[in-house]
Amino acid sequence: MSLDATTRSRLVGLFVDEAQETVTSLESLAERMSGGPEPEALAQFGRAAHGLKGAASALGFEDLAGILHDLEALTLRLEGDGPGRRADGHSRLRRAVGLLAGGIAEMSASGRDGFPGPVVAALRETLGAAPAPANGPAAPHGAGVQRTEAHGGPLAGEAVVERLSVPADEVDDALRLAASLARGVAMLEERLGGDGAAAQAQGLGEVARRLEASIAALRLLPAGMAFSGLEGEAEQLASRLGRQVRLEIQGRAVRADRRTLQAARGLVRHLLRNALDHGVEPPEERLQAGKPRAGRLTLKVETAESVLRVAFEDDGRGFDVPAIRRELERRSGAPGAVAALSDAEVLQRFASEGGSTRESASQISGRGLGLSAVAAAARASGGSLEVVTRRGKGSSVSFSLPLDVYAVETLSVRCGGRLFGIPLSAVERSVCLGAAAGAVHQGPTGRTLAIGEGIVPLAGLAEVLGVAGAEERFAVVVRGAEGTVALGVEEAGAVAGVVPATVPGLAQNDALVTGLARLADGSVLQILDPRHLVAAFRADRPRRAATRPAPAAPPPAPARALEVVLAEDSPATREVLRVLLEQHGLRVRLAADGDEALARIGERVPDVLVTDINMPRLDGLSLTRRLRDEAATARLPVILLTSQDDARTRAAGAAAGADAYLVKSRFDASLLLETLGRIGLGGRR
Amino acid sequence: MRPLPFRIRPGGRAALEAAARALAGRDEDAGESVAGLLAVTFRLGGDRCAVEAGVVQRAVLRLGGVVPVPLAAGGERLVAFVEERPVPVVDLSRPGPRTPEDLSAAPALLLSLESGPVAVAVEGPLDLSEAPIAQAAESAREDPEVPRLVGRLADGVSLIDAEWMRRFAARTLAP
């Protein structure tokens, strides 16, 4: 890996920070283990050493990586040792951690690019490892030098860069103040307008913005910088394993706090090593499988409000789920319980527990600790991990980490007299309800709003948040993981870039409000999490519909397959739709037009009507209006399924009382199922 | 009562905050060199109360801009900005919780919990006092809603158990 001096220096700085945190953790775990057998502490110790080993190796600190490998091996041996040998092992382990801490502290204090040689020798002696051969181990990754200092000085030609250690909280405070100052000056500039003082205010504003950017740069790095050098690292590691790969990093411009990105880099390194050791096939094998010679690795980085999301994908073999299942069965001693798990659950459990389907460990990976280290780190920080695999096609491991500090562009909206910010990345559009009154319809499952691309459910933001306030002058269309919804608000105002602060004690997992920012005028902006907002909207929609006055509410249906009346005049389309729906567990009764549909519904009211619009005798819109006029069917959910894809027909559908509008050219069963979920029928199939 | 090491004029915000900072940062020896107990005094339901000053991270004369933050599980949590950081607010006043508007004008004591800082809103005026403990309260069964007294200061002020105050804040904030 060829790096310029500045980049290398920055990466070494990141390594030293990470190493100091890891060593602190190792010290604490070693202390815990001194009291007696602590299997969990031992496992954590092994994972932490494993993580640092990857980081050391990536920077060419091969001696240190080898020592960490030996330290990790020592922890594994301790699991099976008897009391006498265990005491000796623990003693060596504590001495080794002390030496390691000293070596890292020396690196930190001196700013040198290399782990001190004398400390390496002392660690080897402590761990009982063989000294390095005269010709040394394999050359480190592209650096061309063994990054261990033999003489305690910096390597020739390398600059010593001074690093300052500053409490992150203080930088965050400074950043928030600078952001507040920049906003305040901007408001002042606006108010001064063409006044003579405006030029001075502009100058001040420029200083404030530069101050904000400068402090932000201390805390918020572009992901591209945090992951720089990873492509070279991937190629070097691949080459050692006889693989060829190309790593693509998406989302380089994403900015996030240094600590979280640094943690993510450490986790990605685990995943990279796993992918190269287990996933990506050798070139010949790939060619035989019809794949390109070089494996494709993709790292996707994004921030979603207060969370950093990272996905690492490869196009290799994929996880061997049957082998993992066998390993879990063997380990658990309860094959029946493992057999009952789905493949996804097996993968999740494997990721959590760690382990390997291999018989021997390599220095690259192979102990199965990497994935569990990622899962443990993500969980410990309040994040999550997800594994998806397709045998022979590749796998994807995604994890999320909460951000320490984040900047977000928000649309500010007012509701119940309070100011909320909806992240702009989740806002599809805002609509003035006064001008679009005809597009709002009160349906049996609640209100809907017809907009250009479809009909979306509508509710007041106040209702969803459970706060007082009924006035709705605007609707903001917000996209979340569970679909798109429209939220009625009093005002939809300016777009503001803010650096929110999290509130201590507010739950991270499902918080509606992820952070607060104080604006220059002193008002407080509450930043909403679109995912949880949409989830809360969906969860509460049946209750809102149920509390709406209705003429003759049908009794709650017993748990059974969802029954659909499908009205479609084309026999072929009707048959295709019937098969599709039945394949997904729905019971279908057919009608060739609106009149027949009325007859079927008259025989027995179904759970939902799916109807075409253009049909002979009685079209879908007239059918919907007729149903709405009858007490027994006024609340029957109606989904229009048509080839007409224009705004006027959509609005007509909403006005007639339809709950959803689907276009045949984009139709598939999953879309229908999603729509059923959206209108409150998702759990009944 | 002995002369107070810190006597703050009511309304002297800067001085009170400086004194509170000094108290929060004082070392053990400094605390022992003064006879009597250093306490932050306030009122609850009109009664004069106090809590040991050492547990108070900061005395906030006026919370200002208390906002209710909706929770996913329903309900709301009150939050105020103290030195540019949002902190949850719990109301210790009697007979019951006040509105966010009323709390905005209320004083508060910033305590440290495991989850982070919390502002415990009380009734003013806040003051700093040093007085010997005249009576120690007998241990009574703890009522989560009623402040637990640990004694009475020589000047008649009821001394509230700081740990009870912390537990009250933690209970109120618990999901």
Tab-separated table of N, CA and C in Angstrom, chain A residues 169 173 176-177 418 420 465-467 501-506 510-513 516-518 524 526, chain B residues 64-65 67-73 75-77 79 81 83-88 115-117 173:
chain	number	residue	atom	x	y	z
A	169	ASP	N	-16.032	15.764	23.867
A	169	ASP	CA	-17.171	16.566	24.332
A	169	ASP	C	-16.915	18.054	24.142
A	173	ASP	N	-19.028	20.682	21.954
A	173	ASP	CA	-19.601	21.930	22.463
A	173	ASP	C	-19.195	23.102	21.581
A	176	ARG	N	-21.107	23.030	18.341
A	176	ARG	CA	-22.499	23.479	18.455
A	176	ARG	C	-22.557	24.996	18.608
A	177	LEU	N	-21.640	25.530	19.392
A	177	LEU	CA	-21.612	26.981	19.566
A	177	LEU	C	-21.292	27.682	18.254
A	418	ARG	N	-44.832	23.604	18.485
A	418	ARG	CA	-43.420	23.241	18.665
A	418	ARG	C	-42.742	23.126	17.302
A	420	PHE	N	-40.224	21.155	14.889
A	420	PHE	CA	-39.564	19.871	14.636
A	420	PHE	C	-38.760	19.969	13.334
A	465	LEU	N	-47.316	11.972	16.961
A	465	LEU	CA	-46.407	12.213	18.087
A	465	LEU	C	-47.144	12.215	19.421
A	466	GLY	N	-48.470	12.248	19.342
A	466	GLY	CA	-49.239	12.274	20.583
A	466	GLY	C	-49.153	13.612	21.283
A	467	VAL	N	-49.062	14.693	20.507
A	467	VAL	CA	-49.019	16.025	21.118
A	467	VAL	C	-50.281	16.793	20.712
A	501	ALA	N	-27.688	17.737	19.352
A	501	ALA	CA	-27.085	17.021	20.484
A	501	ALA	C	-28.103	16.005	20.979
A	502	THR	N	-27.623	14.838	21.342
A	502	THR	CA	-28.543	13.839	21.865
A	502	THR	C	-28.868	14.173	23.318
A	503	VAL	N	-30.030	13.717	23.750
A	503	VAL	CA	-30.444	13.983	25.126
A	503	VAL	C	-30.067	12.775	25.974
A	504	PRO	N	-29.260	12.975	26.999
A	504	PRO	CA	-28.878	11.833	27.838
A	504	PRO	C	-30.121	11.123	28.373
A	505	GLY	N	-30.108	9.821	28.292
A	505	GLY	CA	-31.216	9.071	28.869
A	505	GLY	C	-32.350	8.807	27.902
A	506	LEU	N	-32.371	9.485	26.751
A	506	LEU	CA	-33.424	9.192	25.774
A	506	LEU	C	-33.018	7.919	25.048
A	510	ASP	N	-35.533	3.317	19.603
A	510	ASP	CA	-36.733	3.663	18.839
A	510	ASP	C	-37.157	5.099	19.121
A	511	ALA	N	-36.190	5.938	19.413
A	511	ALA	CA	-36.534	7.317	19.754
A	511	ALA	C	-37.129	8.030	18.546
A	512	LEU	N	-38.241	8.719	18.755
A	512	LEU	CA	-38.819	9.527	17.687
A	512	LEU	C	-37.959	10.757	17.460
A	513	VAL	N	-37.446	11.296	18.558
A	513	VAL	CA	-36.587	12.474	18.474
A	513	VAL	C	-35.159	12.028	18.750
A	516	LEU	N	-31.584	17.302	19.676
A	516	LEU	CA	-32.140	18.655	19.754
A	516	LEU	C	-31.078	19.651	19.326
A	517	ALA	N	-31.524	20.710	18.671
A	517	ALA	CA	-30.590	21.779	18.310
A	517	ALA	C	-31.219	23.099	18.707
A	518	ARG	N	-30.406	23.977	19.305
A	518	ARG	CA	-30.943	25.289	19.649
A	518	ARG	C	-30.602	26.244	18.518
A	524	VAL	N	-35.953	25.840	20.076
A	524	VAL	CA	-35.375	24.496	20.071
A	524	VAL	C	-35.991	23.679	18.948
A	526	GLN	N	-36.501	20.041	17.385
A	526	GLN	CA	-36.422	18.621	17.747
A	526	GLN	C	-36.288	17.817	16.452
B	64	GLY	N	-35.170	28.068	31.586
B	64	GLY	CA	-35.340	28.726	30.292
B	64	GLY	C	-35.619	27.738	29.177
B	65	GLY	N	-36.694	27.929	28.434
B	65	GLY	CA	-36.976	27.142	27.230
B	65	GLY	C	-37.071	25.649	27.467
B	67	VAL	N	-38.669	22.237	26.808
B	67	VAL	CA	-39.530	21.712	25.736
B	67	VAL	C	-39.884	20.253	26.017
B	68	PRO	N	-41.138	19.882	25.728
B	68	PRO	CA	-41.498	18.465	25.856
B	68	PRO	C	-41.070	17.703	24.606
B	69	VAL	N	-40.399	16.590	24.781
B	69	VAL	CA	-39.934	15.776	23.653
B	69	VAL	C	-40.761	14.492	23.631
B	70	PRO	N	-41.473	14.234	22.523
B	70	PRO	CA	-42.309	13.016	22.484
B	70	PRO	C	-41.465	11.747	22.446
B	71	LEU	N	-41.936	10.711	23.117
B	71	LEU	CA	-41.232	9.429	23.160
B	71	LEU	C	-41.960	8.412	22.302
B	72	ALA	N	-41.209	7.450	21.770
B	72	ALA	CA	-41.813	6.427	20.913
B	72	ALA	C	-42.839	5.609	21.689
B	73	ALA	N	-42.566	5.375	22.955
B	73	ALA	CA	-43.459	4.531	23.750
B	73	ALA	C	-44.687	5.296	24.252
B	75	GLY	N	-46.109	9.320	25.694
B	75	GLY	CA	-45.658	10.241	26.732
B	75	GLY	C	-44.560	11.156	26.213
B	76	GLU	N	-44.086	11.979	27.106
B	76	GLU	CA	-43.084	12.967	26.722
B	76	GLU	C	-42.023	13.071	27.803
B	77	ARG	N	-40.900	13.615	27.415
B	77	ARG	CA	-39.855	13.907	28.394
B	77	ARG	C	-39.511	15.386	28.246
B	79	VAL	N	-37.163	18.576	28.392
B	79	VAL	CA	-35.738	18.794	28.148
B	79	VAL	C	-35.455	20.295	28.170
B	81	PHE	N	-32.000	23.225	27.747
B	81	PHE	CA	-30.592	23.379	27.389
B	81	PHE	C	-29.848	24.020	28.555
B	83	GLU	N	-26.066	25.171	29.305
B	83	GLU	CA	-24.771	25.386	28.665
B	83	GLU	C	-24.690	24.683	27.326
B	84	GLU	N	-25.667	24.933	26.491
B	84	GLU	CA	-25.715	24.429	25.111
B	84	GLU	C	-25.875	22.915	25.018
B	85	ARG	N	-26.110	22.251	26.131
B	85	ARG	CA	-26.345	20.810	26.059
B	85	ARG	C	-27.753	20.500	26.524
B	86	PRO	N	-28.483	19.663	25.777
B	86	PRO	CA	-29.819	19.313	26.239
B	86	PRO	C	-29.749	18.327	27.401
B	87	VAL	N	-30.510	18.599	28.427
B	87	VAL	CA	-30.559	17.665	29.563
B	87	VAL	C	-32.025	17.424	29.923
B	88	PRO	N	-32.354	16.202	30.311
B	88	PRO	CA	-33.724	15.941	30.732
B	88	PRO	C	-34.036	16.681	32.034
B	115	SER	N	-26.974	7.671	33.469
B	115	SER	CA	-27.340	7.940	32.075
B	115	SER	C	-26.867	9.304	31.604
B	116	GLY	N	-26.352	10.118	32.484
B	116	GLY	CA	-25.912	11.463	32.122
B	116	GLY	C	-26.497	12.481	33.080
B	117	PRO	N	-26.296	13.761	32.786
B	117	PRO	CA	-26.804	14.780	33.702
B	117	PRO	C	-28.325	14.907	33.633
B	173	LEU	N	-37.161	9.297	35.007
B	173	LEU	CA	-36.684	9.216	33.627
B	173	LEU	C	-36.777	7.811	33.063
